[in-house]
Coordinates of C-alpha atoms in Angstrom, one line a residue:
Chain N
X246 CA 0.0 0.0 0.0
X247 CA 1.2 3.1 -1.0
X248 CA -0.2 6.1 0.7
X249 CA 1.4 9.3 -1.1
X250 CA -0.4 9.1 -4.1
X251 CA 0.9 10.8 -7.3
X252 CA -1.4 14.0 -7.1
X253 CA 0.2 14.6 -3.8
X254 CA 3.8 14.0 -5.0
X255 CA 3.4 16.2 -8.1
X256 CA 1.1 18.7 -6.1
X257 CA 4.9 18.9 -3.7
X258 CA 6.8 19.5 -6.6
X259 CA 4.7 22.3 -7.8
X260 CA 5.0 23.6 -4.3
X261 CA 8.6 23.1 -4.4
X262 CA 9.6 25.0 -7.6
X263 CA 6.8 27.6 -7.7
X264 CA 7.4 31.1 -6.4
X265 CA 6.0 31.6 -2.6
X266 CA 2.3 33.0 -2.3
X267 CA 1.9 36.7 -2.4
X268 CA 0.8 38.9 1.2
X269 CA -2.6 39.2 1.4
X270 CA -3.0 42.9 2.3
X271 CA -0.2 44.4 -0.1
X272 CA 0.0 43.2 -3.3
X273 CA 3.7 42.4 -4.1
X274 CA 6.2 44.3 -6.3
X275 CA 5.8 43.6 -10.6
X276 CA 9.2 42.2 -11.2
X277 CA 10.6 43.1 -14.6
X278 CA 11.7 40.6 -16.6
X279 CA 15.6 39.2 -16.8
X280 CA 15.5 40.2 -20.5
X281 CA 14.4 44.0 -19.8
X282 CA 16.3 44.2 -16.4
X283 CA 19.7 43.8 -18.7
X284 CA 19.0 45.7 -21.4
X285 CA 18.1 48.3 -19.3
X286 CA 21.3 48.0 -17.1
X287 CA 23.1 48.1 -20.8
X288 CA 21.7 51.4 -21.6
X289 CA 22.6 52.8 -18.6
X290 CA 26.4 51.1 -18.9
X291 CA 26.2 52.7 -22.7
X292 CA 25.2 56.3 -21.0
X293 CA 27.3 56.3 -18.3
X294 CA 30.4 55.5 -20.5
X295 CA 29.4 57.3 -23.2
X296 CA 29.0 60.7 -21.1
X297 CA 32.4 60.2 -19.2
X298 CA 33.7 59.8 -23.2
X299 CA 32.4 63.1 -24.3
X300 CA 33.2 65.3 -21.1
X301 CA 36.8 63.8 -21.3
X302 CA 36.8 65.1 -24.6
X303 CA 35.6 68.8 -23.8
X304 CA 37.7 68.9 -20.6
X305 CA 41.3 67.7 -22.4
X306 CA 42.6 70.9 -23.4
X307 CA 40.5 73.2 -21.4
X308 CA 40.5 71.9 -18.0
X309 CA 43.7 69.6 -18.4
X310 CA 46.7 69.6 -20.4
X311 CA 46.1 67.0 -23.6
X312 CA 49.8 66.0 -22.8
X313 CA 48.4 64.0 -20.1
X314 CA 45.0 62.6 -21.1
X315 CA 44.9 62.6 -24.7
X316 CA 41.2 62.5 -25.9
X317 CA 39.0 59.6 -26.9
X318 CA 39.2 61.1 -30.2
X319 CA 42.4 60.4 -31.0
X320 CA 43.0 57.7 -28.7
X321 CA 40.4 55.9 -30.9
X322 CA 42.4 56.9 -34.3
X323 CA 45.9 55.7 -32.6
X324 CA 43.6 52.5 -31.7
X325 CA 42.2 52.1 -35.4
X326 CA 45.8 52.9 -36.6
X327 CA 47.4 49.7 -34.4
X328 CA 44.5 47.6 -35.8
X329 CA 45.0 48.2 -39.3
X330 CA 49.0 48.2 -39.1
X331 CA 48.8 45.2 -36.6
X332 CA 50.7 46.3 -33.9
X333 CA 47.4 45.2 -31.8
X334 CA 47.8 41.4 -32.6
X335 CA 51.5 41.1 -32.9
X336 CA 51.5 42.7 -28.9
X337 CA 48.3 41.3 -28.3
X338 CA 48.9 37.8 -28.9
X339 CA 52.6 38.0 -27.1
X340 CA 50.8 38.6 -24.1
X341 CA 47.9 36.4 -24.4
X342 CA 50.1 33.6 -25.0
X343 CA 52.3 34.3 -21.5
X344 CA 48.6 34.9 -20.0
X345 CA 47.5 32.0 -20.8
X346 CA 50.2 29.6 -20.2
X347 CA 51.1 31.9 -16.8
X348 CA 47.6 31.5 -15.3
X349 CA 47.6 27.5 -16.8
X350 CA 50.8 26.6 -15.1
X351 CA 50.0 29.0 -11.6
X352 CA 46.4 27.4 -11.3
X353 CA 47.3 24.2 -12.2
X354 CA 50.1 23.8 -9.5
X355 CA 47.8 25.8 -7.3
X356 CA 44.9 22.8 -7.3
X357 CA 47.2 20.4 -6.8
X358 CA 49.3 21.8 -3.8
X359 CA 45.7 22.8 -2.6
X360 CA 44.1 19.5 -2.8
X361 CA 47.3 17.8 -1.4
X362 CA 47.9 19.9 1.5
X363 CA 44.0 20.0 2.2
X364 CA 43.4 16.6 1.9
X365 CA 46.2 15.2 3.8
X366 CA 46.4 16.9 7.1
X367 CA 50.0 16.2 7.9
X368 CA 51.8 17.8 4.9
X369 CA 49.2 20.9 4.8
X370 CA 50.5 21.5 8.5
X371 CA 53.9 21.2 7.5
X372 CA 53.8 23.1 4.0
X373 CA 51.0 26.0 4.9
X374 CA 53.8 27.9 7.1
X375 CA 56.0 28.1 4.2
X376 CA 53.5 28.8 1.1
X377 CA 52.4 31.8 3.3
X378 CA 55.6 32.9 4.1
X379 CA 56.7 32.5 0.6
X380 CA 53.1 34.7 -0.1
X381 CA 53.6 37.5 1.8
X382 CA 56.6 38.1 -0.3
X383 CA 56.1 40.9 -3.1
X384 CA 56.4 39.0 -6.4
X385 CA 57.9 42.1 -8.1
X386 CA 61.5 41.2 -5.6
X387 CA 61.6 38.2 -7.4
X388 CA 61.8 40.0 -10.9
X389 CA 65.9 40.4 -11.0
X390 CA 65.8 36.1 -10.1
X391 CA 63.1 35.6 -12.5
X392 CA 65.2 37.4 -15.3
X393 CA 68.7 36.3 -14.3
X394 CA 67.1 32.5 -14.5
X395 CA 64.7 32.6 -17.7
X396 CA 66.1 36.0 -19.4
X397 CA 64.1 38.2 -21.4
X398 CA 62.2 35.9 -23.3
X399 CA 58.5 34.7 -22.2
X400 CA 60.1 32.0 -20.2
X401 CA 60.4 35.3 -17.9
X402 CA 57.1 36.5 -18.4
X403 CA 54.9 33.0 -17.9
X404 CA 56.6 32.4 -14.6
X405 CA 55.9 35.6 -13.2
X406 CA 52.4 35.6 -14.1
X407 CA 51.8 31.9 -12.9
X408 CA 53.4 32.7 -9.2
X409 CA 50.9 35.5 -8.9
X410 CA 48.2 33.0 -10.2
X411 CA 49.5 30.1 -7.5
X412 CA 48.9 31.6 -4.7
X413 CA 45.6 32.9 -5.5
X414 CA 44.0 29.1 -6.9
X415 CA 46.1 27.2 -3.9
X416 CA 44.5 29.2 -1.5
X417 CA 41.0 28.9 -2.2
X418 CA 41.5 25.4 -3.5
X419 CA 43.1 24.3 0.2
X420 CA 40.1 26.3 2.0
X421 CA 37.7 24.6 -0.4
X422 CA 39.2 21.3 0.3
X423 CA 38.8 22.0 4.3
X424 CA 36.0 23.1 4.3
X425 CA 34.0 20.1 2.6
X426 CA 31.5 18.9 5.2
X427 CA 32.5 15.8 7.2
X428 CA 28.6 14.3 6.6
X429 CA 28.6 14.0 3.3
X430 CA 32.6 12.1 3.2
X431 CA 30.9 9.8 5.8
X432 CA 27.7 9.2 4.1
X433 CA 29.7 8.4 0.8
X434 CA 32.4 6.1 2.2
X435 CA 29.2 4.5 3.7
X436 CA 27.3 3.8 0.9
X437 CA 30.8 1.4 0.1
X438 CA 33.4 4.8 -1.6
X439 CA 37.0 4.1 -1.9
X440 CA 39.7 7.0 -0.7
X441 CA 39.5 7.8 -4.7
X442 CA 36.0 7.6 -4.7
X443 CA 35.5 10.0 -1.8
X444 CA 38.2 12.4 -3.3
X445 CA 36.2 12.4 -6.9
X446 CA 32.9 12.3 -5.9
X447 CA 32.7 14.5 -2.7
X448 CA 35.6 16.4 -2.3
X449 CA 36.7 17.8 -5.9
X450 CA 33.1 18.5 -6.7
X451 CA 32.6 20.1 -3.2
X452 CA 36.0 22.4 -3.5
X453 CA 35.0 23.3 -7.4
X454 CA 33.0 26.5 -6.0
X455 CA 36.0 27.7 -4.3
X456 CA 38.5 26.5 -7.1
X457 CA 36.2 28.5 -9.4
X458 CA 36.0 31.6 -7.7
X459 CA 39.9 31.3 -7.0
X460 CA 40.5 30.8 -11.0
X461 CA 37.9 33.8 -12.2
X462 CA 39.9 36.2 -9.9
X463 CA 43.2 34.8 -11.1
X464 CA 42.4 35.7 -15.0
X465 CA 43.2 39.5 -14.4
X466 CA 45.9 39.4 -12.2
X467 CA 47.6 36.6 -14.1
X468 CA 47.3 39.2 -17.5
X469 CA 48.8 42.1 -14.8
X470 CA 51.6 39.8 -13.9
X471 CA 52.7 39.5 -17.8
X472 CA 51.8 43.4 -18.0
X473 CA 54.1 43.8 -15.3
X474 CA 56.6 42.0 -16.5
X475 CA 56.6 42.8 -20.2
X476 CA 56.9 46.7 -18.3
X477 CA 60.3 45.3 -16.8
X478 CA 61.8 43.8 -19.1
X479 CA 60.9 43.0 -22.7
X480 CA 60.3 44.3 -26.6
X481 CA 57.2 42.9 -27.5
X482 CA 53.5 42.4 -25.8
X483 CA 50.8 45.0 -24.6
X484 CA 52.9 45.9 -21.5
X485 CA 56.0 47.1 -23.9
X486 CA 53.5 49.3 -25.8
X487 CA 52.7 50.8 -22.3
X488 CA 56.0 51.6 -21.4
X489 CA 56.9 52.5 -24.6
X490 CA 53.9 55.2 -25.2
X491 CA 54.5 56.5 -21.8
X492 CA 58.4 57.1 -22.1
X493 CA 57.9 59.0 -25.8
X494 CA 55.0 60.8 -23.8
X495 CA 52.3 59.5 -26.1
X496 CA 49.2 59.6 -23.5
X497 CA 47.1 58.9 -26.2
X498 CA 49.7 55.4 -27.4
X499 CA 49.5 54.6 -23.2
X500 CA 45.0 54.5 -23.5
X501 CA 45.3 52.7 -26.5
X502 CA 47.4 49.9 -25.2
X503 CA 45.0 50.1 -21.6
X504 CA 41.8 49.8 -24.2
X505 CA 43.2 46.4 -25.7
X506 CA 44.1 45.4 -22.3
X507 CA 40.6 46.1 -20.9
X508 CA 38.7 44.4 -24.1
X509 CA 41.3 41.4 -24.1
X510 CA 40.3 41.1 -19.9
X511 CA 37.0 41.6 -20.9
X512 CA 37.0 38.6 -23.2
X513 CA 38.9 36.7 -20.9
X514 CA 36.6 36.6 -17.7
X515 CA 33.5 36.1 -20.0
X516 CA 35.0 32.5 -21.2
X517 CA 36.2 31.6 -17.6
X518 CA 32.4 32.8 -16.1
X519 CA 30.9 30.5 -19.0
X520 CA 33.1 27.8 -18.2
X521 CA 32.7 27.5 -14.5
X522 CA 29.1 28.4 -14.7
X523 CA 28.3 25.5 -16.5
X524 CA 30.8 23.3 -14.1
X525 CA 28.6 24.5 -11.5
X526 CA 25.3 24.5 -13.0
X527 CA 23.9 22.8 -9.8
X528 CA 25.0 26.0 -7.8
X529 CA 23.5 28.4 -10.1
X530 CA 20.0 26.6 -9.8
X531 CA 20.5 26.8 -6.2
X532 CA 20.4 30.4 -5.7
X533 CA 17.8 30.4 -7.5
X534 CA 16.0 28.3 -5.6
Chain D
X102 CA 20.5 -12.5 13.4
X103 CA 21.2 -9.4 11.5
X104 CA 22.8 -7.3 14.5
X105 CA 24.7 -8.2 17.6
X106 CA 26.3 -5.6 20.0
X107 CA 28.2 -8.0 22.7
X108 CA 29.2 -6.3 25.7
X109 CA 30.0 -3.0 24.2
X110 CA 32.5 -0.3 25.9
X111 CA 32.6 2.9 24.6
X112 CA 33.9 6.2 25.9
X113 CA 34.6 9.6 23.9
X114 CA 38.6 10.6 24.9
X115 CA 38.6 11.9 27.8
X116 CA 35.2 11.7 28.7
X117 CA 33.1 9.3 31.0
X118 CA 32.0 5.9 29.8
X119 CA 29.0 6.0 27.1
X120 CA 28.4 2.2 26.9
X121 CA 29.8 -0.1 29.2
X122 CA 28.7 -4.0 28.8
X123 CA 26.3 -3.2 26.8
X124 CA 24.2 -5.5 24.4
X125 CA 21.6 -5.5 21.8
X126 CA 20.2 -7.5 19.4
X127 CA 18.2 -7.1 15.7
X128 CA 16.8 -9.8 13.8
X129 CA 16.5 -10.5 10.2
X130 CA 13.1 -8.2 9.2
X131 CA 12.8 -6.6 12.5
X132 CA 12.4 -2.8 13.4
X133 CA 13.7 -1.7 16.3
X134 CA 13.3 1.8 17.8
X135 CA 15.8 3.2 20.2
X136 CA 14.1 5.6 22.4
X137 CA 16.3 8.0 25.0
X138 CA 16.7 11.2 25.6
X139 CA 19.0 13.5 23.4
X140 CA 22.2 12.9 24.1
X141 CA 22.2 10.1 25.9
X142 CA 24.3 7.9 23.5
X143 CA 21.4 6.7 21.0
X144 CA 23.1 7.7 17.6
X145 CA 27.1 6.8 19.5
X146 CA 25.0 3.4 19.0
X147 CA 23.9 3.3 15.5
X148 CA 27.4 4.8 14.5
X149 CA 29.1 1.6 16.2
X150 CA 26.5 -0.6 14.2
X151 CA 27.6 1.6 11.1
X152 CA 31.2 0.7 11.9
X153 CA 31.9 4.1 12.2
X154 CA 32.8 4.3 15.6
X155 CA 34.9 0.6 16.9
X156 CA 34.4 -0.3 20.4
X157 CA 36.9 0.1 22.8
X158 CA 35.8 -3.6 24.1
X159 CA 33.4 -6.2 22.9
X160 CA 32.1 -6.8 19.6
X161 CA 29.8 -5.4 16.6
X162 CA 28.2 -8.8 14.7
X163 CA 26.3 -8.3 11.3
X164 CA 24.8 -11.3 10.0
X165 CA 26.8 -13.4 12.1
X166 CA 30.3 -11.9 11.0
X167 CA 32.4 -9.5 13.4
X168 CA 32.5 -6.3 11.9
X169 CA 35.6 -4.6 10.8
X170 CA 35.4 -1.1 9.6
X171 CA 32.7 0.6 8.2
X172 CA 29.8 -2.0 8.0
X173 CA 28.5 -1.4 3.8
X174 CA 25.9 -3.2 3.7
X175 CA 23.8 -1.3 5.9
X176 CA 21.9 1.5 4.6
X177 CA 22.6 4.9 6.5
X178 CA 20.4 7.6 7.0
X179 CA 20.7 10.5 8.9
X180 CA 18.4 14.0 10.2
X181 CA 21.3 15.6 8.1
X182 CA 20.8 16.2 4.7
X183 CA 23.4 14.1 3.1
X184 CA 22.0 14.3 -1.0
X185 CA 25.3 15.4 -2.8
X186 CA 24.0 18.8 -4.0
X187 CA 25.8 19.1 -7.5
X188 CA 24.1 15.9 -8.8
X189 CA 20.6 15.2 -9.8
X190 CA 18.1 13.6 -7.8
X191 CA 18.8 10.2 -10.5
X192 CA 22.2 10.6 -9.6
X193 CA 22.1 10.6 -6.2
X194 CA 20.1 7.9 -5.8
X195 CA 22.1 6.0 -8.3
X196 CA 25.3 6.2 -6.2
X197 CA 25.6 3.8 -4.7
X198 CA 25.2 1.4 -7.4
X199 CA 27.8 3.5 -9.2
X200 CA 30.1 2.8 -6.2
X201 CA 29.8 -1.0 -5.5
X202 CA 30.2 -1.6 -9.4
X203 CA 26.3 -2.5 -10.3
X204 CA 26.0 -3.8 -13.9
X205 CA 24.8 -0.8 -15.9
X206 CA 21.6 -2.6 -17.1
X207 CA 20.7 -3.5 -13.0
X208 CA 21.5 0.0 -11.8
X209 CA 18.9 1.4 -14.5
X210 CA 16.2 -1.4 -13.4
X211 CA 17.2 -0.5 -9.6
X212 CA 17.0 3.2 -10.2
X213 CA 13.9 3.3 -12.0
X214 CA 12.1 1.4 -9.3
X215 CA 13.7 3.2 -6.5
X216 CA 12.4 6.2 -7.8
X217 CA 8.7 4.7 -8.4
X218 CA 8.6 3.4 -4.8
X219 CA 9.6 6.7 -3.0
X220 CA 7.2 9.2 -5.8
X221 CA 10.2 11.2 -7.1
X222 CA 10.2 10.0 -10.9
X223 CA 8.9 13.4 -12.0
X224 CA 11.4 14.8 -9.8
X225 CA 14.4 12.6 -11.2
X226 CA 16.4 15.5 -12.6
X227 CA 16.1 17.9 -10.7
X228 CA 18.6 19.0 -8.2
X229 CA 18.2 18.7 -4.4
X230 CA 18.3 22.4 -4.2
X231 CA 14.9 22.4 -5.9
X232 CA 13.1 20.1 -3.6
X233 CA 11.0 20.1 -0.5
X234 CA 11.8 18.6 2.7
X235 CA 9.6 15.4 2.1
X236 CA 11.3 15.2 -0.9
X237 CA 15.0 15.4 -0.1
X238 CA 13.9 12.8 2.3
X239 CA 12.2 10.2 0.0
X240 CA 15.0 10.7 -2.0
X241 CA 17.5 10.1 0.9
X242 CA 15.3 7.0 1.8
X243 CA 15.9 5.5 -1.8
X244 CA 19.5 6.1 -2.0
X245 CA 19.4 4.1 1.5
X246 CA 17.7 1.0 0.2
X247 CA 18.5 1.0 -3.9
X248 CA 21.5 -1.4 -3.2
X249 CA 19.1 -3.9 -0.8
X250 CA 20.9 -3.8 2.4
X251 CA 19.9 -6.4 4.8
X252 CA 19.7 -3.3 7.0
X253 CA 18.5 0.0 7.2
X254 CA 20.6 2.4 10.2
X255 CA 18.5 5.5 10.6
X256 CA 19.6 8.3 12.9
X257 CA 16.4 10.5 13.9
X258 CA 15.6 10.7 9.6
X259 CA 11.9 12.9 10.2
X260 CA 13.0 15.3 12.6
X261 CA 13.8 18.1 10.8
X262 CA 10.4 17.9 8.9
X263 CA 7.0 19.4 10.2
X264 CA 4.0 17.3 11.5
X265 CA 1.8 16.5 8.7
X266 CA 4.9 15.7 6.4
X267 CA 6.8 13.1 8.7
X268 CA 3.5 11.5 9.1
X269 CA 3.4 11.0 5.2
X270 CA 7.2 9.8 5.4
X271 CA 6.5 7.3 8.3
X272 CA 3.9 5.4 6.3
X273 CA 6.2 5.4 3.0
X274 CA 9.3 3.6 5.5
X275 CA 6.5 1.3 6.4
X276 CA 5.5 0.8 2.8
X277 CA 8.9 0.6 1.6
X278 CA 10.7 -1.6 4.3
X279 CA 7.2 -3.8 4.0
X280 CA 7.7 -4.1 0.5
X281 CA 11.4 -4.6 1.1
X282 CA 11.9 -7.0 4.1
X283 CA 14.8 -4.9 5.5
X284 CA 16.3 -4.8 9.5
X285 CA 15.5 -1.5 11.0
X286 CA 17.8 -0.1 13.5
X287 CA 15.7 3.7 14.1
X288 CA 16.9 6.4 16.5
X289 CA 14.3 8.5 18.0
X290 CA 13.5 10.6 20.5
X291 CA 9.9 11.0 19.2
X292 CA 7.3 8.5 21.6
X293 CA 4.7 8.1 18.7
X294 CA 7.4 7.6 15.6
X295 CA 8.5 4.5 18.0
X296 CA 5.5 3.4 18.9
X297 CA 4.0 3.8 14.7
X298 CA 6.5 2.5 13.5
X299 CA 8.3 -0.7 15.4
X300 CA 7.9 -3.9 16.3
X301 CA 10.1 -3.7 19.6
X302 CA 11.1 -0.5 21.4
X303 CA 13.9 -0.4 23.3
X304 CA 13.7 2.5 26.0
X305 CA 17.6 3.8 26.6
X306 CA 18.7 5.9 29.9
X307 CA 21.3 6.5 32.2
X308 CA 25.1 7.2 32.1
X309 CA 26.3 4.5 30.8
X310 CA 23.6 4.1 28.7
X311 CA 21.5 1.2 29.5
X312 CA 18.1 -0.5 28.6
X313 CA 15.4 0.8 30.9
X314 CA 12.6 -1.4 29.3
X315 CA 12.0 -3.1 25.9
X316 CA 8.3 -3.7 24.6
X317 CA 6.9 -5.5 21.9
X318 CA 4.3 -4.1 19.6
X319 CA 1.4 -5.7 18.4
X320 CA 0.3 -4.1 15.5
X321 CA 2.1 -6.5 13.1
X322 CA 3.7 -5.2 9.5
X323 CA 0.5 -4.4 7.4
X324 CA -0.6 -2.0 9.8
X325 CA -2.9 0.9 9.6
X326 CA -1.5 4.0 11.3
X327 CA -4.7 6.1 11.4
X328 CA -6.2 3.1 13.2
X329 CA -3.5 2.8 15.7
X330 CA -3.8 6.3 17.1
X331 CA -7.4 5.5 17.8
X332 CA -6.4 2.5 19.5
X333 CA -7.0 2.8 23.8
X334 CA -3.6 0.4 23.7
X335 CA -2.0 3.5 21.8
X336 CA -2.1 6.2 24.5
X337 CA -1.6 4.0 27.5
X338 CA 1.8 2.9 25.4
X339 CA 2.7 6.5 25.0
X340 CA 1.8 7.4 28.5
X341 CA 4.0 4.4 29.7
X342 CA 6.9 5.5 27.3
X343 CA 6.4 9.2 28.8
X344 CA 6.8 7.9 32.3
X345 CA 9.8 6.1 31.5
X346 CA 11.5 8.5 29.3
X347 CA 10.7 10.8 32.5
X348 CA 12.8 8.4 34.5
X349 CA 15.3 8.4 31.9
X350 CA 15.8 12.1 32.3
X351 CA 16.1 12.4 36.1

């Protein structure tokens, strides 16, 4: 005999999934819908930018020296200019490419000296001391090393950027790893999980939120660390173009270079969002819930 | 006999003794309810049957074997709300199957019928984030059972749920372990859920824990719970259990 018939069960699951019942004396707020609420937000993004665009433009000149800010008018010629000659993607793809394999080899090392030391007790008591003393250390003192060791080529530039990177995903990947409730490792090994198991099917999962949070924040400063670096010490990639503008006081070379940086960033952090959004599906459905 | 606990002695570190020569008995089929007062050592109990915890003397027997670590082929179910929340109702309840290497054709048979039994095949893929108490609950109940353990370990499961819900849930366990002839090992501190839903009731007290009184209910497997809280025998059961869990306290 089965007493929860299947009106009841699906009459629970409407329950579940459907919004909470309105107040009975005041009516609740209309909610606009997703679709308007961004393309409203977008306007206002457009407006906002696009007014800071034209009072730059009136004030550069008459209220400061066009020396030092340039205007958007000719910053955008200078940028059309580097498009059509190429500069753009020679510098652009220089420092993509130390990006990229700067924040691959920093967050790669980072998960797995995270998950290590926050899996196995022992070694994260013995190592943590000495990744945090190693942390506190400002990256930019290890520059000189860096280039004495890997010289000026992107050797230089991809290990700069991953140490910056490493601390950042090793962090939040050894808190994630900690922090994965007891209950549910129990419940698992239980229900008849091997250590493997456990590690695969409770704990990685478990630490992703953190791991993915750790890698999103990493994207930018891994791209500042080969900014940074290219600054120091090299003839090619955005950060030389920087440098460059700035010494033959071209403020209008120095926005340029910043405005690929900024769209390259932009680019960046909207793959890694689509990424670990759909690793983490389940989380997203659960604030909406 | 599904479950022996032979002169058990168990203390926390650096606390006083929980269980000293201490013994308890399940048979094959049977539902047991352990009814104490919170904290008195009921769930340090069912995590020794679980293998969880060892004893620091005597031994842990499942079907007639001394256990060794973490006893798998008992069913575990806690008030907590163990569902792994980044996989789908399905997969939760297929996880076990998944685990102990289930031939892929089985674990779809199992899965399918675990899902009928406990009324959460509309709900299959949906996560646990998008369901209801009663339904993270029949959910947990299926993952417990869809490997058919001899033996279902279950730690205060309805407490966190109101009233009229853990009334539904207590007929579906009947239902389910009815259907399924499994041992029942259930915490409780709840006097009705013990008397609903057991055939013996062991009443727990006292540091060390001991057994204050065990009784044996009537009502049988196919019974009718509506009818049983009309039932004179009902209240003067709970009114004894009061009494004694009174006892227990002071």
């Amino acid at each position: 005999m089965n007493m929860m018939t299947k009106v009841e069960s699906d009459k629970e699951l409407a329950q579940s999934t459907r919004a909470k019942p309105r107040g009975l004396t005041r009516p609740a707020p209309v909610r606009k819908s997703p679709a308007r609420y961004r393309l409203e937000n977008l306007a206002l993004q457009v407006l906002l930018i696009g007014g800071f665009l034209l009072l730059w433009e009136y004030a550069s000149d008459r209220w400061v020296p066009k020396l030092m800010v340039s205007k958007p008018s000719e910053i955008g010629a200078m940028m059309q200019r580097w498009l059509m000659d190429g500069t753009y993607m020679t510098n652009l793809w220089v420092t993509i490419q130390a990006t990229f394999f700067g924040f691959t080899f920093g967050a790669g090392a980072g998960m797995i000296v995270g998950f290590l030391t926050g899996s196995w007790r022992r070694l994260g008591d013995i190592l943590q001391p000495i990744v945090t003393a190693f942390y506190t250390l400002p990256r930019l003192a290890l520059a000189p090393l860096f280039l004495l060791w890997f010289g000026l080529g992107i050797e230089f530039r991809i290990v700069f950027a991953a140490t910056i990177v490493f601390f950042l995903v090793y962090y939040n990947t050894y808190f994630g790893v900690r922090e994965v409730s007891r209950e549910l490792i129990s419940a698992v090994r239980i229900m008849g999980a091997s250590r493997l198991q456990v590690m695969t099917r409770v704990i990685i999962p478990s630490a992703l939120v953190w791991v993915a949070a750790g890698l999103k924040i990493s994207v930018p400063y891994a791209l500042v660390g080969v900014v940074v670096a290219e600054m120091l010490a090299s003839d090619q990639g955005m950060g030389f173009l920087l440098s460059r503008s700035a010494s033959q006081f071209s403020a209008s070379g120095s926005f340029a270079a910043i405005a690929g940086l900024l769209v390259v960033a932009l680019i960046v952090d909207w793959i890694i969002t689509k990424i670990t959004d759909r690793a983490l599906r389940w989380k997203t459905v659960a604030e909406q819930n | 006999m599904l479950l022996e606990l032979r002169d058990i002695y168990f203390r926390y570190h650096g606390e006083a003794p929980i269980l000293e020569g201490f013994d308890l008995e399940v048979q094959d089929g049977e539902f047991v309810a352990l009814l104490g007062p919170s904290g008195c050592g009921k769930s340090t109990l069912l995590n020794l049957a679980a293998g969880l915890l060892d004893p620091l003397s005597g031994e842990v027997d499942f079907e007639g074997k001394e256990l060794k670590g973490l006893n798998r082929n008992a069913g575990y179910m806690t008030q907590g709300d163990t569902l792994l929340p980044w996989m789908t109702v399905t997969n939760n309840i297929a996880l076990p199957l998944e685990l102990r290497n289930f031939p892929k054709a089985e674990r779809q048979q199992k899965i399918e019928r675990a899902l009928r039994l406990v009324n959460l095949w509309d709900a299959r893929d949906k996560f646990p984030s998008e369901l209801s108490g009663g339904m993270k609950r029949r959910a947990l109940l299926a993952r417990s059972i869809i490997y058919d353990p001899p033996m279902l370990l279950m730690d205060e499961p309805f407490g966190a749920l109101d009233a009229q819900m853990r009334e539904t849930m207590h007929q579906e366990l009947l239902d389910t372990v009815g259907r399924t002839g499994e041992g029942v090992l259930f915490v409780t501190h709840d006097i009705a859920e013990s008397i609903l839903l057991a055939d013996r009731i062991i009443v727990l007290g006292g540091k060390p824990l001991k057994v204050m009184e065990e009784i044996h209910i009537k009502w049988g497997k196919d019974r009718d719970l509506d009818q049983i809280r009309k039932d004179p025998e009902y209240t003067a059961l709970e009114t004894r259990l009061r009494d004694l869990l009174r006892a227990a306290h002071s």
